[in-house]
mmCIF file of C-alpha atoms in Angstrom:
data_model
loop_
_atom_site.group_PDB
_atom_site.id
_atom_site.type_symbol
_atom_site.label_atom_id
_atom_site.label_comp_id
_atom_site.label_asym_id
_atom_site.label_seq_id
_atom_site.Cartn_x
_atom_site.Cartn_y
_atom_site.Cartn_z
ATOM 1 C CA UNK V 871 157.255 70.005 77.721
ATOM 2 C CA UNK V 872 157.472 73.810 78.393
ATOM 3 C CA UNK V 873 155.780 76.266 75.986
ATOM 4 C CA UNK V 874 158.540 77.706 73.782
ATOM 5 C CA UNK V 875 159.192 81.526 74.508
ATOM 6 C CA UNK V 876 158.066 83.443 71.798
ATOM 7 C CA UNK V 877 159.947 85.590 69.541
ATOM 8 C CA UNK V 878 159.531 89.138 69.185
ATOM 9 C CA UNK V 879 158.723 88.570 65.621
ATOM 10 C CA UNK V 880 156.305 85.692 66.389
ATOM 11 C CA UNK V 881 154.313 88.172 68.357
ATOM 12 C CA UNK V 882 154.474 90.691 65.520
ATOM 13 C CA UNK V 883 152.954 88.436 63.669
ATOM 14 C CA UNK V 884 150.292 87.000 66.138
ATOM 15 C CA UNK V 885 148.838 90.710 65.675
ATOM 16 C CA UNK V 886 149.421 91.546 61.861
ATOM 17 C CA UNK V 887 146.974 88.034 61.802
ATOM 18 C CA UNK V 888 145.057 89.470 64.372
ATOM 19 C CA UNK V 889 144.485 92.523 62.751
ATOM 20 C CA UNK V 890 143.700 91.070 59.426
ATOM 21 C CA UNK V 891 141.271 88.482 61.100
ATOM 22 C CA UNK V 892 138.645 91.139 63.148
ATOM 23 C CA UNK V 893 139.005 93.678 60.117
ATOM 24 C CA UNK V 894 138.329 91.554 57.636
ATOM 25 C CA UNK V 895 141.037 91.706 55.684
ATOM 26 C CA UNK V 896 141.996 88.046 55.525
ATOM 27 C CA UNK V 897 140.085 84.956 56.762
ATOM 28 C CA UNK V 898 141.143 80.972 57.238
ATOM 29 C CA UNK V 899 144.793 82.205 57.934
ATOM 30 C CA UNK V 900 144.684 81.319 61.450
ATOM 31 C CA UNK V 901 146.793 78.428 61.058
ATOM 32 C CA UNK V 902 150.273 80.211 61.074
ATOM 33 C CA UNK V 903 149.391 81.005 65.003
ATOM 34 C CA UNK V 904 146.891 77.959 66.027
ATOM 35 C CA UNK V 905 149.753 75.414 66.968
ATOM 36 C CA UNK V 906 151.650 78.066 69.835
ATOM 37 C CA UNK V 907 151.102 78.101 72.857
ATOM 38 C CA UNK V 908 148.617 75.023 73.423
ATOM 39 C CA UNK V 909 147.726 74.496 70.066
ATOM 40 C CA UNK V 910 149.704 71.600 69.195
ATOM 41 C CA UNK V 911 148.488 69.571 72.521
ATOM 42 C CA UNK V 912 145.128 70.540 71.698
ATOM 43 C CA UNK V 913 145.308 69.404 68.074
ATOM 44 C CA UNK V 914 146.400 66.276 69.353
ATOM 45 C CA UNK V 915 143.753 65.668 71.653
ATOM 46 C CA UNK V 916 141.485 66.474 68.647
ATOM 47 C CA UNK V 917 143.341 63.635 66.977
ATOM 48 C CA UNK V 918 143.135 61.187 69.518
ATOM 49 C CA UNK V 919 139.666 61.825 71.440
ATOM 50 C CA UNK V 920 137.287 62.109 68.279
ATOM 51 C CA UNK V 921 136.319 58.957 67.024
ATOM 52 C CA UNK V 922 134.711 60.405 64.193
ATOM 53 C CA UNK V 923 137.984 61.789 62.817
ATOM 54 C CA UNK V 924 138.309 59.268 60.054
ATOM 55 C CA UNK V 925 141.299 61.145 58.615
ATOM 56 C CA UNK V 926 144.080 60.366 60.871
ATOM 57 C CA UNK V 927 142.866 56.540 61.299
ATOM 58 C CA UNK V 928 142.269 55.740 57.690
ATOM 59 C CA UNK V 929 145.553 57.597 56.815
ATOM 60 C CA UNK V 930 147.812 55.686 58.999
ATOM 61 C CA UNK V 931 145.740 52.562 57.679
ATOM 62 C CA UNK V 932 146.957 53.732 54.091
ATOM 63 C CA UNK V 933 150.191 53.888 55.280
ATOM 64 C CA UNK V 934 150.198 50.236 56.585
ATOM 65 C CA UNK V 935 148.330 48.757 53.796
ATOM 66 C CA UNK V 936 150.700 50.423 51.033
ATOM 67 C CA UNK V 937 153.998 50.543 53.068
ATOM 68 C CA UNK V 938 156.051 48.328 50.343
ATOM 69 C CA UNK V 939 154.763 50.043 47.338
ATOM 70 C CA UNK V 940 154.950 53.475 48.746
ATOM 71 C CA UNK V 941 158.929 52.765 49.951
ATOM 72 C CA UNK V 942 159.555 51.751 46.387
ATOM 73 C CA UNK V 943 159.407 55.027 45.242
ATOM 74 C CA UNK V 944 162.043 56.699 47.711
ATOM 75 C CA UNK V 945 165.097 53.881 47.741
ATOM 76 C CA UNK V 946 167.258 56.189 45.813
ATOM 77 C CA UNK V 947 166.782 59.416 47.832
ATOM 78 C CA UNK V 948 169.612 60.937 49.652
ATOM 79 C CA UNK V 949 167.544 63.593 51.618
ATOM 80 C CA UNK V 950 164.126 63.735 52.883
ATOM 81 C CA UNK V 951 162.205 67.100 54.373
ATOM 82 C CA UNK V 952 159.294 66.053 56.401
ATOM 83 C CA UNK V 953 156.778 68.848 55.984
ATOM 84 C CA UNK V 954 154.565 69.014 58.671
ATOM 85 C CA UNK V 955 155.165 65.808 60.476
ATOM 86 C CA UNK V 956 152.623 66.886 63.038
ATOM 87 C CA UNK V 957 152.003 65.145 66.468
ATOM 88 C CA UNK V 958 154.658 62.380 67.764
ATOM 89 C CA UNK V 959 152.670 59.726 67.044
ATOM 90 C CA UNK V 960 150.996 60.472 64.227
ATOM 91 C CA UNK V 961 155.051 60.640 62.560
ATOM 92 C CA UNK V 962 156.045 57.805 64.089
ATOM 93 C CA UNK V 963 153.066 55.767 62.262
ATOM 94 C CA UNK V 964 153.007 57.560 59.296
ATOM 95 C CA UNK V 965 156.408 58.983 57.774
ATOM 96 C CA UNK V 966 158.781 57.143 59.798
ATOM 97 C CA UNK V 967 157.672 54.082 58.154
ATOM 98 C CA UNK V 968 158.652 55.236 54.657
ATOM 99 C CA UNK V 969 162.128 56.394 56.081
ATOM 100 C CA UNK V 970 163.125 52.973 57.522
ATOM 101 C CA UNK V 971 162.629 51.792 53.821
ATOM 102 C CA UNK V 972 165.176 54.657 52.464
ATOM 103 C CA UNK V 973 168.601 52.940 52.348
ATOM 104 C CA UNK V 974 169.940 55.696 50.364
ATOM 105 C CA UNK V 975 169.554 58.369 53.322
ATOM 106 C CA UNK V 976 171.845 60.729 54.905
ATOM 107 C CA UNK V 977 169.507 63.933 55.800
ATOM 108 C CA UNK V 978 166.263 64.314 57.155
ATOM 109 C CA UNK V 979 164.898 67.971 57.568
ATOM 110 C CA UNK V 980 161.676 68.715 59.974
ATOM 111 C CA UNK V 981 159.880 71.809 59.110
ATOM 112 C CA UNK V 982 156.573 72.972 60.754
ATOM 113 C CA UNK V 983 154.978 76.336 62.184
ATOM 114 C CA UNK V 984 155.021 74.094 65.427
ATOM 115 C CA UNK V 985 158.236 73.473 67.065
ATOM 116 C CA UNK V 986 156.509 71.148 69.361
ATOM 117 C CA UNK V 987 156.064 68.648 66.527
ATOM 118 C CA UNK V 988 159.770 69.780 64.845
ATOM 119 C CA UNK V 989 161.311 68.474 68.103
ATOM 120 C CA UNK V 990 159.064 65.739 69.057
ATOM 121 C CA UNK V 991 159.972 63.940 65.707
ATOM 122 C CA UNK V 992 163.338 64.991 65.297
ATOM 123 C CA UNK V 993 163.886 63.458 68.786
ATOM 124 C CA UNK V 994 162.283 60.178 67.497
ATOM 125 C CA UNK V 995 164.886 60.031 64.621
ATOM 126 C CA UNK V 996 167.575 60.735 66.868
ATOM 127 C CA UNK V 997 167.012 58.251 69.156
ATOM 128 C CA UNK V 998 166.811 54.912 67.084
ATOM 129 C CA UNK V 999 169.329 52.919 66.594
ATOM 130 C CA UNK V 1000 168.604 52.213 62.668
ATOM 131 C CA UNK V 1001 169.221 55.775 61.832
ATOM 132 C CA UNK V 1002 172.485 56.593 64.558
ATOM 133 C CA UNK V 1003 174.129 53.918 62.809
ATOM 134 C CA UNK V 1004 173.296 55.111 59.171
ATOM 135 C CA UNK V 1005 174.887 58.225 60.314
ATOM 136 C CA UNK V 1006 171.960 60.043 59.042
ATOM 137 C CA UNK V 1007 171.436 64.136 60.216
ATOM 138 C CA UNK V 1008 168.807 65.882 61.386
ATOM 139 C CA UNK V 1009 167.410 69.596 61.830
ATOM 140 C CA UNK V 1010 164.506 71.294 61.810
ATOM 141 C CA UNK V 1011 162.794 74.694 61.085
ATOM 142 C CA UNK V 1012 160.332 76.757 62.632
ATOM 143 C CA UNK V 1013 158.201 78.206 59.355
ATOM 144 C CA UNK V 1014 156.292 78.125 56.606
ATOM 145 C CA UNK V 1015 157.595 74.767 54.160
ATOM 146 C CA UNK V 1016 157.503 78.175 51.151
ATOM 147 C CA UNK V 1017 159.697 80.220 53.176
ATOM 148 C CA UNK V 1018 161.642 77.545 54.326
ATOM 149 C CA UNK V 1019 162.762 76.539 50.665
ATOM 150 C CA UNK V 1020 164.686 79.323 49.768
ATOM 151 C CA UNK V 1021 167.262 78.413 52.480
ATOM 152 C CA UNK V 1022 167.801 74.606 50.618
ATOM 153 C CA UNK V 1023 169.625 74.432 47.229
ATOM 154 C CA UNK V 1024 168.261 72.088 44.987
ATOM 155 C CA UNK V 1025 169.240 68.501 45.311
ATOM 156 C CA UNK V 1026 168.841 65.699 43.284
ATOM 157 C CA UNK V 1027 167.193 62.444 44.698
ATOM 158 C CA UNK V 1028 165.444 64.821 47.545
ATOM 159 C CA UNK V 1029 162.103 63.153 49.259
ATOM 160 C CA UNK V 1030 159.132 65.671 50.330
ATOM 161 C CA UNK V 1031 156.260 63.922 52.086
ATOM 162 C CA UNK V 1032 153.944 66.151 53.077
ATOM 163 C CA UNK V 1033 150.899 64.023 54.777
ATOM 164 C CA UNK V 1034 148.208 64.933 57.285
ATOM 165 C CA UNK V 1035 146.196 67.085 54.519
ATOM 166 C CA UNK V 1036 148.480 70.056 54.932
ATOM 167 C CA UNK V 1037 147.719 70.895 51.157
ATOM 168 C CA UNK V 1038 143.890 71.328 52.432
ATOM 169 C CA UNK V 1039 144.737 74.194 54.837
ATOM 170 C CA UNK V 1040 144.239 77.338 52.190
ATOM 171 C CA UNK V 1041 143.918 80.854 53.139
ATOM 172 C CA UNK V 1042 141.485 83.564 51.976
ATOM 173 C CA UNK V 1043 139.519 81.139 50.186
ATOM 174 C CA UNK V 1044 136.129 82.656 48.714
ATOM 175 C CA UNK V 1045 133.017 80.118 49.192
ATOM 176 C CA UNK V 1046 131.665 81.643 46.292
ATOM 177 C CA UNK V 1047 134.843 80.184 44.255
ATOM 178 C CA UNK V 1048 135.190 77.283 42.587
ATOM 179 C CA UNK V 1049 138.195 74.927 43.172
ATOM 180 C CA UNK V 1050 141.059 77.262 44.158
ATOM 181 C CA UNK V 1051 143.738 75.947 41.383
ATOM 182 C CA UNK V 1052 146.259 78.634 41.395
ATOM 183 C CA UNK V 1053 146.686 79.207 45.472
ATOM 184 C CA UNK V 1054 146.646 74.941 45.148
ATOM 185 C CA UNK V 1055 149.094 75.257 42.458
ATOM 186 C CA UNK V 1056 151.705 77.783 44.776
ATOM 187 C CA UNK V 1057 151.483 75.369 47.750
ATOM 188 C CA UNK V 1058 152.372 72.356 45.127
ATOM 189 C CA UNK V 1059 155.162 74.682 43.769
ATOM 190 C CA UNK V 1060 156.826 74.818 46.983
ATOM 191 C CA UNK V 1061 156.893 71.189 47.881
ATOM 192 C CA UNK V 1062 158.465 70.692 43.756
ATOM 193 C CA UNK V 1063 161.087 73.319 45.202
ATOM 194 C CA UNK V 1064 162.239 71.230 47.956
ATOM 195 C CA UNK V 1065 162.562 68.122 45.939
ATOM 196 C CA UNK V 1066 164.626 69.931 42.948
ATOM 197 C CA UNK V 1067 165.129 67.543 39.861
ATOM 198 C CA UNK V 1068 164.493 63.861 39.870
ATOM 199 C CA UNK V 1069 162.782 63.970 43.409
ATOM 200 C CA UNK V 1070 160.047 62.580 44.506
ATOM 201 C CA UNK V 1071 156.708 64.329 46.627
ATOM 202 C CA UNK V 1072 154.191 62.337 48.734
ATOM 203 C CA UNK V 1073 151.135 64.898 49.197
ATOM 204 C CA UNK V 1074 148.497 63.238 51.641
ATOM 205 C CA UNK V 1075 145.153 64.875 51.755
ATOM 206 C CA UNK V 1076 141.002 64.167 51.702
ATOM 207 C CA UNK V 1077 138.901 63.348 48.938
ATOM 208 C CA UNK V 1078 136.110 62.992 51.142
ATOM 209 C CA UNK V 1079 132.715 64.730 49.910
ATOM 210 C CA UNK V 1080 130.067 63.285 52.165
ATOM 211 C CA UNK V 1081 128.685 66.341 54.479
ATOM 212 C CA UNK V 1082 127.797 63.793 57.245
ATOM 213 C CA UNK V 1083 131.061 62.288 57.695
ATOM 214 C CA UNK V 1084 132.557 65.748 57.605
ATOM 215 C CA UNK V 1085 130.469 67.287 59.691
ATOM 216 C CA UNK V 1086 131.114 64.449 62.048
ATOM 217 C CA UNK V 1087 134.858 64.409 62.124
ATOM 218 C CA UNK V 1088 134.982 68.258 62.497
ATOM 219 C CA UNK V 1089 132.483 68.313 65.575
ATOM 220 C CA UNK V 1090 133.067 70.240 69.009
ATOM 221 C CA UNK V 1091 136.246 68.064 69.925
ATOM 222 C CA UNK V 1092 137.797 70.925 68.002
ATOM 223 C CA UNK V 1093 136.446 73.566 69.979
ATOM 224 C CA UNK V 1094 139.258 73.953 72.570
ATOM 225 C CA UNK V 1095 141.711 74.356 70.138
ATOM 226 C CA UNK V 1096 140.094 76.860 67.965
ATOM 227 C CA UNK V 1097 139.299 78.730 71.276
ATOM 228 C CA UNK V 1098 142.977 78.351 71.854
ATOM 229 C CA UNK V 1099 143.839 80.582 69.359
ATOM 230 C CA UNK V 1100 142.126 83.383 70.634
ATOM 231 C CA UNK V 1101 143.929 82.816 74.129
ATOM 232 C CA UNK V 1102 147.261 83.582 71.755
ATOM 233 C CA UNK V 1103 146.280 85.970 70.469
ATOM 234 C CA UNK V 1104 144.803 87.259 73.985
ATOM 235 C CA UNK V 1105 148.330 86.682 75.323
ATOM 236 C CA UNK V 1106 151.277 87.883 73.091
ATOM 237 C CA UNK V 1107 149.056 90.212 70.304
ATOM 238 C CA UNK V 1108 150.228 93.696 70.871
ATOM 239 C CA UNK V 1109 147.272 95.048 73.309
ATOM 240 C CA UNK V 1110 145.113 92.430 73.340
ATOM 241 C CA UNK V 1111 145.885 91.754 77.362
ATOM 242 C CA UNK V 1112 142.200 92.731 78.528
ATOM 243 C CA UNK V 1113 140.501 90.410 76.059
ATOM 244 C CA UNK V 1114 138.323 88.091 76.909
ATOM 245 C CA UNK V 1115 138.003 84.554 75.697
ATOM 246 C CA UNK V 1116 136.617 81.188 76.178
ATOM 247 C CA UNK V 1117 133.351 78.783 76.004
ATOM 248 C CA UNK V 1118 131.420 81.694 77.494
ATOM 249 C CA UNK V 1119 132.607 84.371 74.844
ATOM 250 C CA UNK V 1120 133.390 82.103 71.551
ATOM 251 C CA UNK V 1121 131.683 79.020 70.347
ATOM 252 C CA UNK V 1122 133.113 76.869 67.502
ATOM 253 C CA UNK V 1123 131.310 75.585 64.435
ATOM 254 C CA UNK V 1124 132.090 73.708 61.088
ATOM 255 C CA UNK V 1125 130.503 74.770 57.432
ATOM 256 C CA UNK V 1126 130.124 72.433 54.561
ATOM 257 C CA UNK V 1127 130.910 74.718 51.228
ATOM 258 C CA UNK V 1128 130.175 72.384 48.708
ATOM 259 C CA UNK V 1129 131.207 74.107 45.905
ATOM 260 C CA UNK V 1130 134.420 74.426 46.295
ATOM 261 C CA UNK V 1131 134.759 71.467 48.097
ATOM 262 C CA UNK V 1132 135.901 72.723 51.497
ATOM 263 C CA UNK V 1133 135.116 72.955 55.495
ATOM 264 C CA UNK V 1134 135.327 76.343 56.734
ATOM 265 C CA UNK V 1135 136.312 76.099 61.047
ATOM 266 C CA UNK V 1136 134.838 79.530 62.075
ATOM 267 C CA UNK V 1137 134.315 80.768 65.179
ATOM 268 C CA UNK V 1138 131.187 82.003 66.668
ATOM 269 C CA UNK V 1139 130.947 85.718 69.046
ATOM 270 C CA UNK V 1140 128.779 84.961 71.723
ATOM 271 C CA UNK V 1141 129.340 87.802 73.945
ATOM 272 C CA UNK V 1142 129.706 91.613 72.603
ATOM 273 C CA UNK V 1143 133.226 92.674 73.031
ATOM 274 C CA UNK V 1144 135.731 95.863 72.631
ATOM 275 C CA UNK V 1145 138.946 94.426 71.148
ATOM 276 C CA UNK V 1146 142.014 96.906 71.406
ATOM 277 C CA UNK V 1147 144.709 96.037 69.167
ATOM 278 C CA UNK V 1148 148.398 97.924 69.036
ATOM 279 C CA UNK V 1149 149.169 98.673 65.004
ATOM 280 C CA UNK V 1150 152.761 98.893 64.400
ATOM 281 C CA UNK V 1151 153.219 102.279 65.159
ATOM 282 C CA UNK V 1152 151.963 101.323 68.854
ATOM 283 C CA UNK V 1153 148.962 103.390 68.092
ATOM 284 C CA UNK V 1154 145.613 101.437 69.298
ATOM 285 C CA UNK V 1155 142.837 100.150 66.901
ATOM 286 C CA UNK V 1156 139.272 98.889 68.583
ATOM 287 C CA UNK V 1157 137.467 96.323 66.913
ATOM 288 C CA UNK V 1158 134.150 95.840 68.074
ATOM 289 C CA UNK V 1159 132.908 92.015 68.111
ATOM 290 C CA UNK V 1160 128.722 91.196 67.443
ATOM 291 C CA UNK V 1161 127.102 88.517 69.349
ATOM 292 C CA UNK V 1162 126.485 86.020 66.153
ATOM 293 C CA UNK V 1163 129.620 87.474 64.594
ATOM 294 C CA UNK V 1164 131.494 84.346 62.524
ATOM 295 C CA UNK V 1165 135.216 84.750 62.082
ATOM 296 C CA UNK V 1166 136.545 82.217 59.378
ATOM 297 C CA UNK V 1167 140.108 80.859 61.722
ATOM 298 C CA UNK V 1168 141.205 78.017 59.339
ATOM 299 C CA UNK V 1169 139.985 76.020 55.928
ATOM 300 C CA UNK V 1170 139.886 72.241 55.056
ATOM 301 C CA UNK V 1171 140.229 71.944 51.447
ATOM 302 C CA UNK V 1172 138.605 68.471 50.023
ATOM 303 C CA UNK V 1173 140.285 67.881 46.774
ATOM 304 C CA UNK V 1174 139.770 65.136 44.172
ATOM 305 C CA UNK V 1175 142.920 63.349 42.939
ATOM 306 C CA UNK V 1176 142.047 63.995 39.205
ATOM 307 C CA UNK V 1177 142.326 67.802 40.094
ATOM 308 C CA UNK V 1178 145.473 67.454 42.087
ATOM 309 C CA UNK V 1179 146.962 65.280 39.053
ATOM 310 C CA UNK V 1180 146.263 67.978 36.234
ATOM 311 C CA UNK V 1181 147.841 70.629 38.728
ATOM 312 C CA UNK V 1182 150.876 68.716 38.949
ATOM 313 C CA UNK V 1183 151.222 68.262 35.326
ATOM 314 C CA UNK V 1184 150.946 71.953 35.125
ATOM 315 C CA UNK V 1185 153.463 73.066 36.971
ATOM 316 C CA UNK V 1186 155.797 70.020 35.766
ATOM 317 C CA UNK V 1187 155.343 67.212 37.999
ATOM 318 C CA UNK V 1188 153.834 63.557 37.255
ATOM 319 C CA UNK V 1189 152.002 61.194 39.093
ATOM 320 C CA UNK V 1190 153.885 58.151 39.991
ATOM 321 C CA UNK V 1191 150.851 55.976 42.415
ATOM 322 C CA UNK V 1192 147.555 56.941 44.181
ATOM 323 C CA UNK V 1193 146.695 55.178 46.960
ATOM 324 C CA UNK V 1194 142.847 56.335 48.328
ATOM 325 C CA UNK V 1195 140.942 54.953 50.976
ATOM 326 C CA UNK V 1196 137.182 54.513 50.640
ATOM 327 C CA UNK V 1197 136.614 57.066 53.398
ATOM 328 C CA UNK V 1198 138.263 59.911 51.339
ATOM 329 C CA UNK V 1199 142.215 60.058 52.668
ATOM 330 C CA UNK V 1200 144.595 59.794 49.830
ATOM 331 C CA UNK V 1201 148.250 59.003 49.263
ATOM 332 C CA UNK V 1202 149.490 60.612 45.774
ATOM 333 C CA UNK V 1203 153.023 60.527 44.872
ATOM 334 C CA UNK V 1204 154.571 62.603 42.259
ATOM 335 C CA UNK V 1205 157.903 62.531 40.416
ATOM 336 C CA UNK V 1206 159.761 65.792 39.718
#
């Protein structure tokens, strides 16, 4: 499958992130840009070629284990949004299994910042016979889940699972900090949005404290695609044409911050560099790049469920089931 084109606002805001990220004005934000371009294949290699990467096995392994009692809690919905449904086969394993179980359903909405993964599951929807013959619709959108709400009116008996950990990827996350409730708190408020009253939300994420395992599963698989999203920014931030990138100018490394609990995915100068940079005005900014130099790209927060529960009663949401797999993935469904 082609690259998409990208938009002229997409490349706006490849170098308003690129801007923030070498100035220092934001760090872990990276992941509105890291699935263009490559990103998305490169994630799914990740996926796929790590065998240390507990997360994705022992969720789908979750999901098998618990298919019945998760289903149980979605029969009456009408409408699902699928936030984030990620690589192909990671929905079809995953999600897809709780949709078969939803006789109630007429809509399913993708939404992701990749439209790789928007189209790749729509597509699977589309083409099976169970759902053609329910009649049931499908569409998709290109954004943030939080933006993305404010086009849906509330609906009653509206589904929201959000799996994969998506609630661990936090921006601008201090390591001095302790648990990040309130930024937690907004990303919970916009999945209670898209379920309106008497939904339900299915929030997959890690519990998983152990630094070895961690440091394991976030190892230098992930190097090309954290290297990838310097090449987009290299190719569509305003400027940025004569930058130079790859294994011989930027390394990749993962940092425990056990405080908050988190991973930090930074990446590592290796080579001094001039960075030009157009501002909005078209007027150039130079950035000037240290061998050593750590850039923070993304974040992988590593919550525990009693600190997601008492979040969700905060805001007005109760838990309904936790499922949690001795590695660390968890299943926790809420009721709105």
């Amino acid at each position: 499958m082609a690259n998409p084109k990208l938009t002229t606002e997409q490349k706006t805001e490849i170098t308003a992130a690129a801007i923030n990220l070498f100035s220092g004005i934001e760090h872990g934000h990276m992941g509105r840009i890291a699935y263009l371009d490559d990103g998305a294949f490169l994630f799914n290699k990740f996926v796929h070629e790590n065998p240390d990467y507990y997360l994705y096995h022992d969720e789908i392994e979750l999901f098998s284990k618990n298919c019945a009692a998760l289903a149980r809690n979605f029969r009456f919905c009408t409408r699902a949004f699928i936030v984030g449904p990620g690589p192909r086969d990671s929905f079809k394993k995953k999600e897809m299994h709780i949709l078969k179980y939803m006789p109630s359903l007429q809509e399913i909405i993708f939404i992701d910042l990749s439209q790789k993964f928007n189209e790749a599951a729509k597509s699977e929807i589309d083409r099976s016979y169970l759902f053609n013959s329910a009649g049931v619709r499908t569409s998709y959108m290109t954004m943030d889940f939080r933006v993305a709400a404010h086009f849906f009116p509330p609906q009653e008996n509206t589904a929201v699972l959000c799996t994969g950990s998506l609630i661990s990827n936090l921006e601008n996350v201090r390591t001095t900090s302790a648990f990040p409730r309130l930024k937690t708190k907004i990303f919970m408020t916009g999945l209670q949005h898209l379920a309106g009253p008497n939904g339900k939300i299915l929030i997959g994420y890690d519990a998983n404290n152990d630094l070895n395992t961690l440091l394991s599963a976030y190892n230098q698989h992930l190097e090309p695609f954290m290297i990838n999203i310097m090449r987009v920014i290299r190719d569509h931030a305003h400027g940025a044409r004569q930058m130079k990138i790859g294994p011989n100018y930027f390394s990749y490394e993962a940092s425990i911050v056990p405080r908050t609990p988190m991973v930090e995915h930074r990446i590592v100068v290796k080579q001094d560099q001039t960075i030009t940079l157009l501002n909005k005005n078209e007027r150039p900014i130079n950035f000037e790049l240290k061998k050593g130099q750590r850039l923070t790209m993304m974040a992988s927060l590593k919550p525990r469920p009693q600190m997601i529960d008492t979040l969700g009663r905060e805001i007005g949401i109760s838990t309904t089931e936790i499922h949690r797999h001795p590695n660390g993935p968890t299943l926790h469904i809420f009721s709105t």
